[in-house]
Amino acid sequence: MAYAMHGGIQYEYIDAMRAARGADVTDMAPPASLVLTLPENKRVLVRVGDRVLRGQVIAEADGILLHAPEAGFVSEAMDAIRIECDGTDETAATVVKTNKRLQDCTREEIIEKLRVCGVADSDGVAMADRVEGADGASVLIAECVDDIAASSSPASIVNGMKILMFALGVRQGVVVCGDDIIDAAKKLSEVCAKSKLIKVATVRAKYPQADKKRLAYAVTGRRASNEFVVSAQTCAAVYDAFVTGMPQTRRIVSVTKGKISKNIRAAIGTGFAELLKFAGIEVDDGDVIIEGGLLCGRRVSPGDAVGKTTRSLVVLRSDDVYERRGADVCIRCGRCVSACPEKLLPNYIVSYIRDGKEHAALSRGALDCDGCGVCSYVCPGGVPIADIITGFAKNHAREVGSEAQNERDKG
Amino acid sequence: MNAIKADGAPFIKSPETVRAMMADVVTAMIPAAVWAVWRFGAKALLLMALSVSTSVLCEGVFEYIAKKRVTVGDLSAVVTGMFIAFGLPVEAPWYVPVFASVFAIIIVKCAFGGLGANVFNPALAGVVFVRLCFRSRLPYSSALTALAVGKLPEYSVYDAAVGLTDGAIGEVSAMLLTVGGLYLIARSVIDWRVPVLFVGTVAALSVLFPQNAAYILYELFSGSLFLGAVFMATDPTTTPVTGVGRCVFAVGAGALTYVMRRFGGDLDGVAYAILAMNMLSGTIDRIAAPRQVRSGTGTEAGK
């Protein structure tokens, strides 16, 4: 029987995109123009009118290099870079294959390759930095519970894992698969069968099993310490980067509205409106588009575009979106307690926070809350538990930070 | 207050609401309520009507006067009213359910902060209050009186289980209360461990410290044990939130019930036992928390 995590909730109850899991991936041709949004600390390396080639470096932000997903002309280069694709297949000269075997490479070479190709993980953190900073990692965990790339390229994922394990000096790799993608898990097992160091583990498809702490506990049975957790799609990107030298130019995004649910491999920078149109999904007035999951994601607009961290889009009709009423009441039923993956007592923490008992809230573990939101989902009284606790934790961190700053200023 | 829509996660919500849970509880009580009317006549219906309407009225008036949001729509006052009626014998004069409801809602529930904030089970406290105030007018079931002096009741165990006996109108039919309990367990409204452990503890103690082997089943089916175990000890607000905590609560309540019955604290024992455990719910939670979080920031806590 598959391992089932404590608390949480089955994906089938909450996730409109589960229909797409295990479905085949459809490739989408890049649209006429691609929009790459840039974060705050950016350095734009091209100007309007420049012609860029596929894989060419166009910007740098937070230590991660950004590349053009397709060849074309730059039409905008301020807060976002817009590229008008010209349909050619020209690739930048910097995209260089690795001719060496993995065993002949050094750790530094791999890290450099990851840096040059701007490979980022699902949270947008540079893989090069992560691998470099990983000290004594014990196991590599590739996550296929929330990430649906497993269905498309098991070989890339496993090979990517091998590269990472080599760079990290880790001798054990585990691919964690949700139990609702049996076919993909089988394909992965076949690929892993040849390797003694990598195996496939199946877990009950529950949210938030894909969370780092949950995966670490599922694999090691101990509290998370030095496991290196990465999503399956990132492993595949590592493999592509290493072998072909091509940075991430595509992203597998699952798009869902009601019964229509598809996995689409789209160019980074594809506008959501075009992506949804390609999937055959109509966005009506008042529909809400949510990216990143229905319990912990955020609202996006059709004008936004696919980025390196985009995973899923769900279109909800206005009526289906949860409308939080101003008044809520905790009846102490304890559903949040059963739901909490961190084994906290969310109802007590909320009552301490609302009564202003800061120390009590902290001692009950308010800072350990991951913000997964299952408690808010199950609460019959409509208490926005996750928001209250994470809001408190953020305020506390700010206060602690500013207090420390005051201390420093004084001394 | 304006509705906050689509600003942040969660964007979906489970369909469970307080009102739906309360409606389920009322549904679970219907078999026992119908039996009460069938067995005890229209007076039973009058008692239920009086207690429900008084409860709802008291809650509404109190909240209106106190300028709070009127929460009568969540049906919790209806449930309290029904429980109060269930705990009274049919001989109760008309003013008894009224007194009980006023005390239960205004003092035990609203004055403590309303739904979710009360320490004691309002219905149980209301019934206990009127039993103390109007002692002579509210007879206990003949089975309890007999067991207390070491005699067997006059009717059969079958009668006791099905409900063909005397006693409070809602407590007599252990069978129909169990049916209601199974419904609530199936709907995930109550935790099955509580009624099982509560009744199980009383059963175990009556086996370990028997008066007479024949008494055990009478012990279980007489008085308000099933009513308390299925409906009162499972009240969300006044019982622990942790799984282990609930088990401790149920075992404690069962033990106290048996001790009170045997050592003469009360003929029934159930109401007082549950009220006593209500006081300890918070402490039980603190001790039985699923994860021991050390004081401080909590981030150094072990698992």
XYZ file of C-alpha atoms in Angstrom:
714
model
C 0.000 0.000 0.000
C 1.350 3.414 -0.808
C 2.644 5.584 1.988
C 0.051 8.114 3.076
C 1.149 11.278 4.764
C -0.384 12.565 7.984
C -3.136 15.085 7.454
C -3.497 16.846 4.168
C -6.265 16.038 1.747
C -6.601 13.778 -1.262
C -5.895 15.608 -4.480
C -9.075 14.293 -6.044
C -11.150 16.365 -3.644
C -9.497 19.648 -4.289
C -7.609 19.682 -7.471
C -9.355 20.415 -10.671
C -6.210 19.622 -12.575
C -5.884 16.042 -11.551
C -7.652 15.065 -14.728
C -4.546 15.994 -16.650
C -2.189 13.892 -14.601
C -0.800 11.080 -16.632
C -2.262 12.535 -19.803
C 0.053 12.900 -22.756
C 1.860 16.131 -23.256
C 0.924 18.201 -26.287
C 3.503 20.485 -27.787
C 2.416 24.002 -28.533
C 4.182 26.010 -31.180
C 5.506 29.281 -29.843
C 3.157 32.197 -30.408
C 3.967 35.312 -32.361
C 5.383 37.135 -29.373
C 6.798 35.992 -26.099
C 6.713 38.032 -22.888
C 9.308 37.349 -20.238
C 8.536 39.160 -17.009
C 11.529 40.228 -14.990
C 11.837 40.500 -11.224
C 13.008 43.632 -9.414
C 16.781 43.205 -9.374
C 17.336 42.770 -13.023
C 19.981 43.573 -15.531
C 18.693 43.680 -19.068
C 21.376 42.751 -21.566
C 19.604 43.520 -24.826
C 18.049 46.588 -26.371
C 14.913 47.157 -28.342
C 15.532 46.193 -31.909
C 18.238 43.627 -31.162
C 17.905 40.293 -32.824
C 18.286 37.435 -30.412
C 18.793 33.765 -31.090
C 17.256 30.864 -29.249
C 19.139 30.214 -26.068
C 20.838 33.598 -26.059
C 21.289 35.336 -22.745
C 19.003 38.350 -22.575
C 18.902 39.297 -18.909
C 20.128 38.444 -15.464
C 18.120 38.624 -12.257
C 18.753 37.340 -8.744
C 21.750 35.445 -9.962
C 19.824 33.557 -12.629
C 20.451 34.059 -16.296
C 17.441 34.447 -18.557
C 17.533 33.278 -22.125
C 15.445 33.843 -25.200
C 13.171 30.854 -25.732
C 13.003 31.496 -29.445
C 14.818 33.521 -32.064
C 13.337 36.911 -32.837
C 13.503 40.651 -32.372
C 13.288 42.423 -29.053
C 10.366 44.831 -29.071
C 10.316 45.747 -25.393
C 13.059 45.719 -22.802
C 11.935 47.507 -19.649
C 10.106 45.612 -16.890
C 9.512 42.738 -19.228
C 11.230 41.620 -22.379
C 9.030 41.035 -25.361
C 10.372 39.054 -28.279
C 8.653 38.952 -31.649
C 9.453 35.494 -32.916
C 10.616 35.202 -36.469
C 10.075 31.503 -36.776
C 13.652 30.562 -37.511
C 15.439 27.819 -35.697
C 18.649 29.664 -35.147
C 20.351 28.814 -31.938
C 22.849 30.963 -30.120
C 26.482 30.046 -30.336
C 26.649 29.843 -26.557
C 24.480 26.753 -26.634
C 27.145 24.107 -26.533
C 26.796 20.394 -26.126
C 28.787 18.624 -23.524
C 30.947 16.086 -25.236
C 32.304 14.582 -22.112
C 30.865 11.701 -20.218
C 29.365 12.477 -16.879
C 32.114 10.699 -14.976
C 34.758 12.835 -16.642
C 33.211 16.104 -15.576
C 33.981 17.889 -12.403
C 31.446 19.243 -9.953
C 32.462 22.784 -10.818
C 31.899 22.159 -14.496
C 28.388 20.935 -13.860
C 27.598 23.874 -11.631
C 28.945 26.245 -14.253
C 26.800 24.584 -16.882
C 23.743 24.986 -14.715
C 24.577 28.609 -14.198
C 25.178 29.344 -17.834
C 21.904 27.715 -18.774
C 20.007 29.502 -16.037
C 18.356 26.334 -14.731
C 15.983 27.187 -11.919
C 13.894 24.955 -9.703
C 10.129 25.149 -9.270
C 10.412 27.996 -6.780
C 12.627 30.019 -9.074
C 15.851 29.455 -7.150
C 18.974 28.981 -9.270
C 20.011 25.337 -9.365
C 23.647 26.333 -9.647
C 23.424 28.129 -6.319
C 21.588 25.268 -4.722
C 24.051 22.624 -5.842
C 26.978 24.775 -4.861
C 25.556 25.506 -1.436
C 24.387 21.961 -0.719
C 26.590 20.701 2.056
C 26.509 17.015 2.747
C 23.205 16.226 1.128
C 22.161 12.703 1.958
C 19.627 11.861 -0.703
C 18.219 13.373 -3.864
C 14.463 13.392 -4.049
C 12.710 14.051 -7.333
C 9.109 15.008 -6.857
C 6.423 13.658 -9.169
C 3.430 14.135 -6.948
C 2.429 17.577 -8.014
C 4.707 17.861 -10.997
C 3.293 16.208 -14.060
C 6.363 16.055 -16.242
C 6.806 12.444 -15.247
C 4.444 11.326 -17.924
C 6.496 12.697 -20.753
C 10.150 12.006 -20.292
C 11.137 9.452 -17.700
C 14.570 8.991 -19.210
C 15.369 12.710 -18.993
C 14.268 12.815 -15.399
C 16.371 9.877 -14.313
C 19.386 11.069 -16.255
C 18.992 14.512 -14.783
C 18.957 12.921 -11.367
C 22.189 11.093 -12.146
C 23.845 14.371 -13.074
C 22.664 16.049 -9.900
C 23.659 13.116 -7.743
C 27.113 13.203 -9.275
C 27.453 16.916 -8.657
C 26.166 16.630 -5.114
C 28.146 13.560 -4.239
C 24.952 11.798 -3.268
C 24.652 8.042 -3.606
C 20.925 7.664 -3.221
C 18.152 9.004 -5.377
C 14.413 8.534 -5.011
C 11.685 9.494 -7.421
C 8.513 10.009 -5.445
C 5.398 9.388 -7.511
C 1.797 9.976 -6.671
C -0.310 6.833 -6.813
C -2.636 8.314 -9.375
C -0.056 8.243 -12.178
C 0.563 4.518 -12.257
C 1.625 4.375 -15.901
C 4.210 7.073 -15.470
C 5.468 5.393 -12.316
C 5.846 2.146 -14.243
C 7.804 3.846 -17.009
C 10.045 5.468 -14.429
C 10.584 2.140 -12.699
C 11.655 0.600 -15.972
C 14.226 3.320 -16.518
C 15.418 3.127 -12.907
C 15.707 -0.633 -12.988
C 19.110 -0.356 -14.589
C 20.444 1.931 -11.927
C 21.236 0.668 -8.482
C 21.249 4.088 -6.951
C 17.868 5.411 -8.037
C 14.521 3.964 -7.148
C 10.869 4.879 -7.432
C 8.638 5.273 -4.382
C 4.875 5.585 -4.603
C 2.913 7.747 -2.221
C -0.780 8.446 -1.829
C -1.620 11.414 -4.006
C -2.410 13.859 -1.264
C -1.851 17.557 -1.040
C 0.609 18.850 0.199
C 2.733 15.737 -0.180
C 4.863 17.602 -2.733
C 6.078 19.960 -0.050
C 9.778 19.536 0.722
C 9.343 18.664 4.374
C 6.640 16.120 3.608
C 8.735 14.417 0.938
C 11.777 14.282 3.153
C 9.756 12.662 5.900
C 8.132 10.219 3.492
C 11.489 9.075 2.138
C 13.651 9.073 5.248
C 11.093 8.706 8.033
C 12.866 11.495 9.847
C 12.460 15.195 10.144
C 13.771 17.100 7.132
C 17.455 17.894 7.421
C 19.746 17.623 4.428
C 17.700 16.080 1.671
C 17.971 17.726 -1.710
C 14.470 18.012 -3.043
C 13.768 19.024 -6.599
C 10.869 18.609 -8.961
C 10.914 16.111 -11.811
C 10.684 18.797 -14.452
C 13.772 20.466 -13.042
C 15.690 17.196 -13.306
C 14.697 16.960 -16.935
C 15.837 20.553 -17.449
C 19.187 19.744 -15.819
C 19.621 16.874 -18.249
C 18.778 19.032 -21.247
C 21.111 21.728 -20.084
C 23.974 19.326 -19.573
C 23.632 17.331 -22.755
C 22.474 19.908 -25.289
C 23.546 23.080 -23.561
C 20.067 24.448 -24.199
C 18.613 26.425 -21.348
C 15.011 26.049 -20.260
C 12.881 27.204 -23.131
C 9.818 25.099 -22.561
C 7.612 24.437 -19.613
C 4.972 21.733 -19.200
C 1.855 23.453 -17.886
C -1.408 21.730 -17.133
C -4.440 23.807 -18.001
C -7.896 22.990 -16.749
C -11.382 24.307 -16.916
C -14.110 21.990 -15.739
C -13.804 18.747 -17.656
C -11.214 20.000 -20.115
C -7.758 19.320 -18.799
C -4.559 19.078 -20.800
C -0.816 19.014 -20.349
C 0.845 21.424 -22.732
C 4.503 21.977 -23.363
C 4.676 25.655 -24.162
C 7.490 28.076 -24.768
C 8.402 30.185 -21.781
C 6.856 33.572 -22.405
C 3.673 32.242 -23.975
C 0.781 34.402 -22.891
C -1.858 32.676 -20.798
C -4.589 33.827 -23.156
C -2.946 32.061 -26.086
C -2.156 29.006 -24.003
C -5.766 28.621 -22.935
C -6.974 29.177 -26.463
C -4.636 26.469 -27.713
C -6.058 24.129 -25.103
C -9.544 24.880 -26.319
C -10.542 26.613 -23.101
C -12.776 29.648 -23.229
C -12.319 32.293 -20.617
C -15.658 33.986 -19.997
C -16.303 37.252 -18.232
C -15.871 36.910 -14.532
C -13.849 33.722 -14.785
C -10.895 33.570 -12.463
C -7.556 32.129 -13.551
C -5.473 30.625 -10.807
C -1.879 29.545 -11.126
C -0.097 27.138 -8.861
C -2.896 25.191 -7.240
C -6.293 25.989 -5.792
C -5.271 25.945 -2.146
C -1.989 27.811 -2.268
C -1.789 29.505 -5.658
C -2.438 32.995 -6.833
C -4.731 34.751 -9.190
C -3.310 35.677 -12.590
C -4.723 37.476 -15.604
C -4.842 36.321 -19.238
C -2.200 38.893 -20.054
C 0.401 37.183 -17.888
C 2.780 34.687 -19.419
C 4.358 31.329 -18.751
C 7.494 31.657 -16.647
C 10.138 29.235 -15.427
C 8.032 28.332 -12.412
C 4.582 28.077 -13.960
C 3.023 24.724 -13.256
C -0.676 24.839 -13.752
C -3.545 27.049 -14.703
C -7.056 26.439 -13.494
C -9.942 28.498 -14.792
C -12.792 28.697 -12.328
C -16.195 30.123 -13.007
C -16.984 33.048 -10.792
C -19.637 31.063 -8.940
C -17.216 28.294 -8.093
C -14.709 30.542 -6.421
C -14.908 30.510 -2.656
C -16.366 33.702 -1.322
C -15.080 34.404 2.115
C -17.697 36.009 4.278
C -16.536 38.593 6.779
C -17.739 36.658 9.798
C -16.354 33.331 10.806
C -16.573 31.193 13.916
C -14.356 28.475 15.276
C -16.500 25.738 16.780
C -13.436 23.749 17.912
C -14.425 20.777 15.835
C -10.808 19.780 15.266
C -10.964 19.206 11.515
C -8.013 21.512 11.086
C -6.056 19.420 13.583
C -6.645 16.255 11.585
C -5.774 18.079 8.391
C -2.533 19.710 9.451
C 0.483 17.961 7.896
C 2.728 19.607 10.456
C 0.698 18.134 13.312
C -0.053 21.551 14.737
C -3.218 22.657 16.535
C -4.294 25.419 14.140
C -7.455 26.340 16.036
C -5.516 27.066 19.217
C -2.905 29.056 17.354
C -5.581 31.192 15.713
C -7.317 31.820 19.000
C -4.039 32.888 20.614
C -3.267 35.183 17.708
C -6.704 36.736 17.801
C -6.419 37.253 21.550
C -3.042 38.888 21.140
C -1.198 36.147 22.986
C 1.884 36.228 20.845
C 4.103 34.059 22.983
C 1.484 31.358 23.279
C 0.994 31.346 19.523
C 4.723 31.013 18.934
C 5.146 28.263 21.473
C 2.372 26.313 19.762
C 4.383 26.376 16.559
C 2.951 29.281 14.547
C 6.260 29.695 12.742
C 6.248 26.073 11.626
C 3.164 26.567 9.516
C 3.866 25.944 5.828
C 0.795 27.797 4.636
C -0.535 24.781 2.739
C -4.099 25.913 3.405
C -5.763 22.560 4.019
C -7.011 23.806 7.391
C -8.757 26.771 5.785
C -10.233 24.419 3.231
C -11.825 22.051 5.730
C -12.945 24.556 8.367
C -16.755 24.456 8.629
C -16.770 27.832 10.322
C -15.002 29.516 7.430
C -12.038 30.681 9.476
C -9.154 31.702 7.161
C -6.720 29.805 9.348
C -3.714 29.575 7.051
C -3.884 33.268 6.235
C -4.076 34.254 9.881
C -1.148 32.105 10.924
C 1.115 32.944 7.991
C 0.217 36.636 8.327
C 1.205 36.490 11.977
C 4.447 34.704 11.155
C 5.340 37.319 8.558
C 4.643 40.174 10.965
C 6.678 38.466 13.609
C 9.598 37.989 11.253
C 9.405 41.653 10.304
C 9.338 42.742 13.920
C 12.196 40.469 14.834
C 14.112 41.731 11.838
C 13.557 45.375 12.679
C 14.377 44.776 16.325
C 17.636 43.171 15.315
C 18.261 46.133 13.067
C 17.661 48.509 15.968
C 20.099 46.535 18.088
C 22.690 46.778 15.388
C 22.106 50.488 14.952
C 22.431 51.083 18.641
C 25.527 49.000 19.197
C -18.422 43.407 5.693
C -17.720 42.934 2.046
C -17.079 39.487 0.753
C -13.426 38.938 -0.074
C -13.409 37.096 -3.330
C -10.520 35.627 -5.272
C -7.891 37.718 -3.569
C -5.961 34.835 -2.222
C -5.917 31.118 -1.640
C -7.829 29.020 -0.848
C -9.920 29.498 -3.918
C -12.113 26.542 -3.152
C -13.607 25.343 0.068
C -15.052 22.126 1.347
C -18.838 22.295 1.446
C -19.005 21.624 5.179
C -20.555 24.397 7.208
C -21.584 24.652 10.833
C -25.188 24.743 9.765
C -24.840 21.557 7.732
C -23.268 19.787 10.694
C -26.047 20.933 13.012
C -28.663 19.863 10.493
C -27.049 16.427 10.442
C -27.271 16.250 14.224
C -30.955 17.148 14.141
C -31.489 14.485 11.495
C -29.730 11.932 13.671
C -32.057 12.793 16.529
C -35.223 12.263 14.531
C -35.607 8.516 15.154
C -35.308 9.013 18.906
C -37.611 12.045 18.772
C -40.302 10.147 16.879
C -40.011 7.300 19.358
C -40.404 9.797 22.222
C -43.665 11.114 20.829
C -44.927 7.623 20.037
C -44.076 6.321 23.482
C -44.851 9.303 25.677
C -47.475 11.141 23.688
C -48.057 14.709 22.684
C -46.530 16.056 25.882
C -43.146 14.975 24.596
C -43.704 17.059 21.504
C -44.708 19.988 23.666
C -41.528 19.713 25.697
C -39.423 19.660 22.530
C -41.295 22.622 21.066
C -40.916 24.640 24.244
C -37.223 24.012 24.678
C -36.334 24.586 21.032
C -38.319 27.796 20.746
C -37.047 29.130 24.073
C -33.455 28.348 23.119
C -33.723 30.029 19.759
C -35.495 33.033 21.240
C -32.972 33.446 24.040
C -30.035 33.281 21.680
C -31.565 35.729 19.268
C -32.591 38.217 21.942
C -29.288 38.052 23.772
C -27.259 38.571 20.630
C -29.489 41.394 19.490
C -29.271 43.194 22.820
C -25.541 42.617 23.045
C -25.206 44.037 19.519
C -23.575 40.901 18.221
C -24.265 39.090 15.002
C -27.403 36.993 15.390
C -26.312 33.407 14.810
C -29.616 31.639 15.198
C -29.360 30.486 11.587
C -26.544 28.086 12.364
C -29.097 25.830 14.095
C -26.947 25.262 17.163
C -29.665 26.640 19.450
C -32.127 24.241 17.880
C -29.796 21.371 18.659
C -29.363 22.552 22.255
C -33.135 22.814 22.645
C -33.634 19.294 21.347
C -30.972 17.907 23.686
C -32.602 19.622 26.654
C -35.970 18.112 25.831
C -34.350 14.695 25.363
C -32.951 14.898 28.870
C -36.273 15.550 30.596
C -38.858 12.995 31.641
C -42.353 13.416 30.218
C -43.674 14.326 33.680
C -41.750 17.600 33.538
C -44.027 20.614 33.952
C -44.073 23.055 31.025
C -41.857 25.616 32.745
C -39.015 23.151 33.221
C -37.777 23.110 29.596
C -38.153 26.893 29.539
C -35.987 27.319 32.640
C -33.463 24.853 31.338
C -33.201 26.567 27.964
C -32.843 30.040 29.406
C -30.061 28.876 31.702
C -28.364 26.843 29.012
C -28.360 29.481 26.320
C -27.983 32.716 28.212
C -25.613 31.670 30.950
C -23.781 28.578 29.781
C -23.475 29.487 26.124
C -23.840 33.192 25.384
C -22.267 34.563 28.524
C -19.182 32.482 27.843
C -18.842 33.826 24.331
C -21.309 31.959 22.191
C -20.794 29.043 19.869
C -17.280 27.732 19.993
C -16.389 29.556 23.193
C -18.402 27.802 25.863
C -16.630 25.547 28.318
C -19.588 23.436 29.388
C -22.119 21.606 27.296
C -25.119 23.969 27.485
C -27.816 21.330 27.146
C -26.314 19.103 29.816
C -25.809 22.045 32.135
C -29.414 23.101 31.546
C -30.774 19.654 32.356
C -28.594 19.358 35.445
C -29.768 22.805 36.558
C -33.445 21.931 36.412
C -32.868 18.540 37.998
C -31.401 20.405 40.936
C -34.120 23.060 40.987
C -37.132 20.865 40.458
C -35.903 17.642 41.948
C -39.220 16.285 43.059
C -40.937 16.859 39.755
C -38.368 15.111 37.566
C -38.203 11.421 38.337
C -35.326 9.271 37.217
C -35.980 6.120 35.284
C -37.057 3.188 37.439
C -34.136 1.160 36.120
C -31.595 3.565 37.562
C -33.403 3.634 40.874
C -33.389 -0.142 40.997
C -29.750 -0.552 40.010
C -28.703 1.949 42.630
C -29.971 -0.272 45.414
C -28.724 -3.449 43.815
C -31.976 -4.713 42.396
C -32.748 -5.703 38.849
C -35.210 -3.491 36.967
C -38.675 -4.770 36.286
C -38.425 -4.944 32.526
C -36.231 -6.973 30.220
C -32.937 -6.020 28.698
C -34.599 -6.020 25.302
C -37.104 -3.448 26.518
C -34.328 -1.320 27.879
C -32.390 -1.425 24.608
C -35.338 -0.706 22.368
C -36.849 1.936 24.624
C -40.029 0.414 26.005
C -39.264 1.827 29.432
C -39.600 4.980 31.434
C -36.993 7.667 31.745
C -36.162 10.899 29.966
C -37.949 11.082 26.656
C -34.867 11.088 24.471
C -32.686 8.705 26.429
C -34.827 5.572 26.513
C -34.111 4.019 23.154
C -30.470 3.049 23.071
C -31.125 1.390 19.745
C -32.460 4.443 17.963
C -29.787 6.650 19.460
C -27.224 4.224 18.071
C -28.846 4.499 14.664
C -28.447 8.251 14.912
C -24.874 7.804 15.997
C -24.066 5.591 13.031
C -25.512 8.210 10.743
C -23.318 10.908 12.284
C -20.247 8.696 12.034
C -20.993 7.988 8.386
C -21.342 11.713 7.737
C -18.068 12.381 9.576
C -19.764 14.678 12.027
C -18.632 12.808 15.116
C -15.550 10.806 16.020
C -16.540 7.134 16.410
C -13.964 6.566 19.091
C -15.796 8.704 21.635
C -19.095 6.817 21.936
C -17.324 3.472 21.625
C -14.792 4.264 24.341
C -17.339 5.933 26.589
C -19.774 3.030 26.541
C -16.904 0.583 26.423
C -15.373 1.990 29.591
C -18.644 1.755 31.473
C -19.047 -1.790 30.189
C -15.513 -2.740 31.151
C -15.863 -1.278 34.632
C -19.153 -3.021 35.217
C -17.469 -6.273 34.240
C -14.412 -5.641 36.404
C -16.351 -4.427 39.413
C -19.658 -6.151 39.022
C -22.612 -5.836 41.247
C -24.183 -8.745 39.522
C -23.398 -10.226 36.151
C -26.965 -9.686 35.012
C -26.694 -5.955 35.598
C -24.158 -5.154 32.956
C -26.489 -4.751 30.025
C -29.020 -2.900 32.158
C -26.212 -0.617 33.231
C -25.482 0.227 29.642
C -29.005 0.686 28.379
C -30.434 2.578 31.330
C -30.206 6.227 31.972
C -28.713 8.658 29.492
C -25.517 6.761 28.731
C -26.174 6.325 25.030
C -27.572 9.822 24.680
C -24.522 11.244 26.384
C -22.008 9.057 24.599
C -23.336 9.647 21.105
C -24.503 13.242 21.247
C -23.081 15.052 24.258
C -19.577 13.710 24.559
C -19.107 14.385 20.851
C -20.015 18.068 20.997
C -17.137 19.787 19.185
C -16.814 22.900 21.326
C -16.621 21.365 24.748
C -14.458 18.355 24.002
C -10.798 18.026 22.999
C -9.770 18.595 19.413
C -7.015 16.020 19.302
C -7.711 12.358 18.577
C -5.880 11.082 21.610
C -7.483 13.804 23.709
C -10.934 12.676 22.705
C -10.139 9.113 23.668
C -8.922 10.277 27.066
C -12.096 12.330 27.432
C -14.316 9.382 26.578
C -12.565 6.995 28.942
C -12.582 9.588 31.716
C -16.260 10.298 31.254
C -17.057 6.593 31.266
C -15.062 6.038 34.432
C -16.669 9.001 36.210
C -20.116 7.820 35.162
C -19.557 4.424 36.667
C -18.018 5.829 39.842
C -20.938 8.209 40.333
C -23.503 5.511 39.809
C -21.829 3.069 42.154
C -20.792 5.470 44.872
C -24.048 7.341 44.931
C -23.048 10.707 43.499
C -25.948 10.626 41.104
C -28.281 7.926 39.915
C -27.334 8.547 36.320
C -23.876 10.022 36.519
C -23.551 10.716 32.790
C -24.343 14.420 32.781
C -22.049 15.247 35.679
C -19.293 13.070 34.298
C -19.361 14.848 30.941
C -19.546 18.283 32.542
C -16.560 17.442 34.725
C -14.585 16.298 31.691
C -15.617 19.459 29.833
C -13.613 21.407 32.356
C -10.549 19.373 31.531
C -10.791 19.506 27.728
C -8.317 22.323 27.318
C -5.792 20.704 29.603
C -6.203 17.366 27.887
C -5.472 19.014 24.554
C -2.338 20.614 25.898
C -1.027 17.290 27.062
C -2.237 15.235 24.145
C -1.136 17.536 21.322
C 0.039 15.357 18.417
C 3.316 17.142 18.253
C 5.238 18.360 21.250
C 6.234 21.888 20.412
C 8.832 23.266 22.778
C 8.374 26.755 24.042
C 10.071 29.562 22.247
C 9.896 29.957 18.531
C 8.770 26.429 18.008
C 11.129 25.912 15.114
C 13.499 23.897 17.226
C 10.728 21.550 18.239
C 11.302 17.869 17.841
C 8.716 15.644 16.211
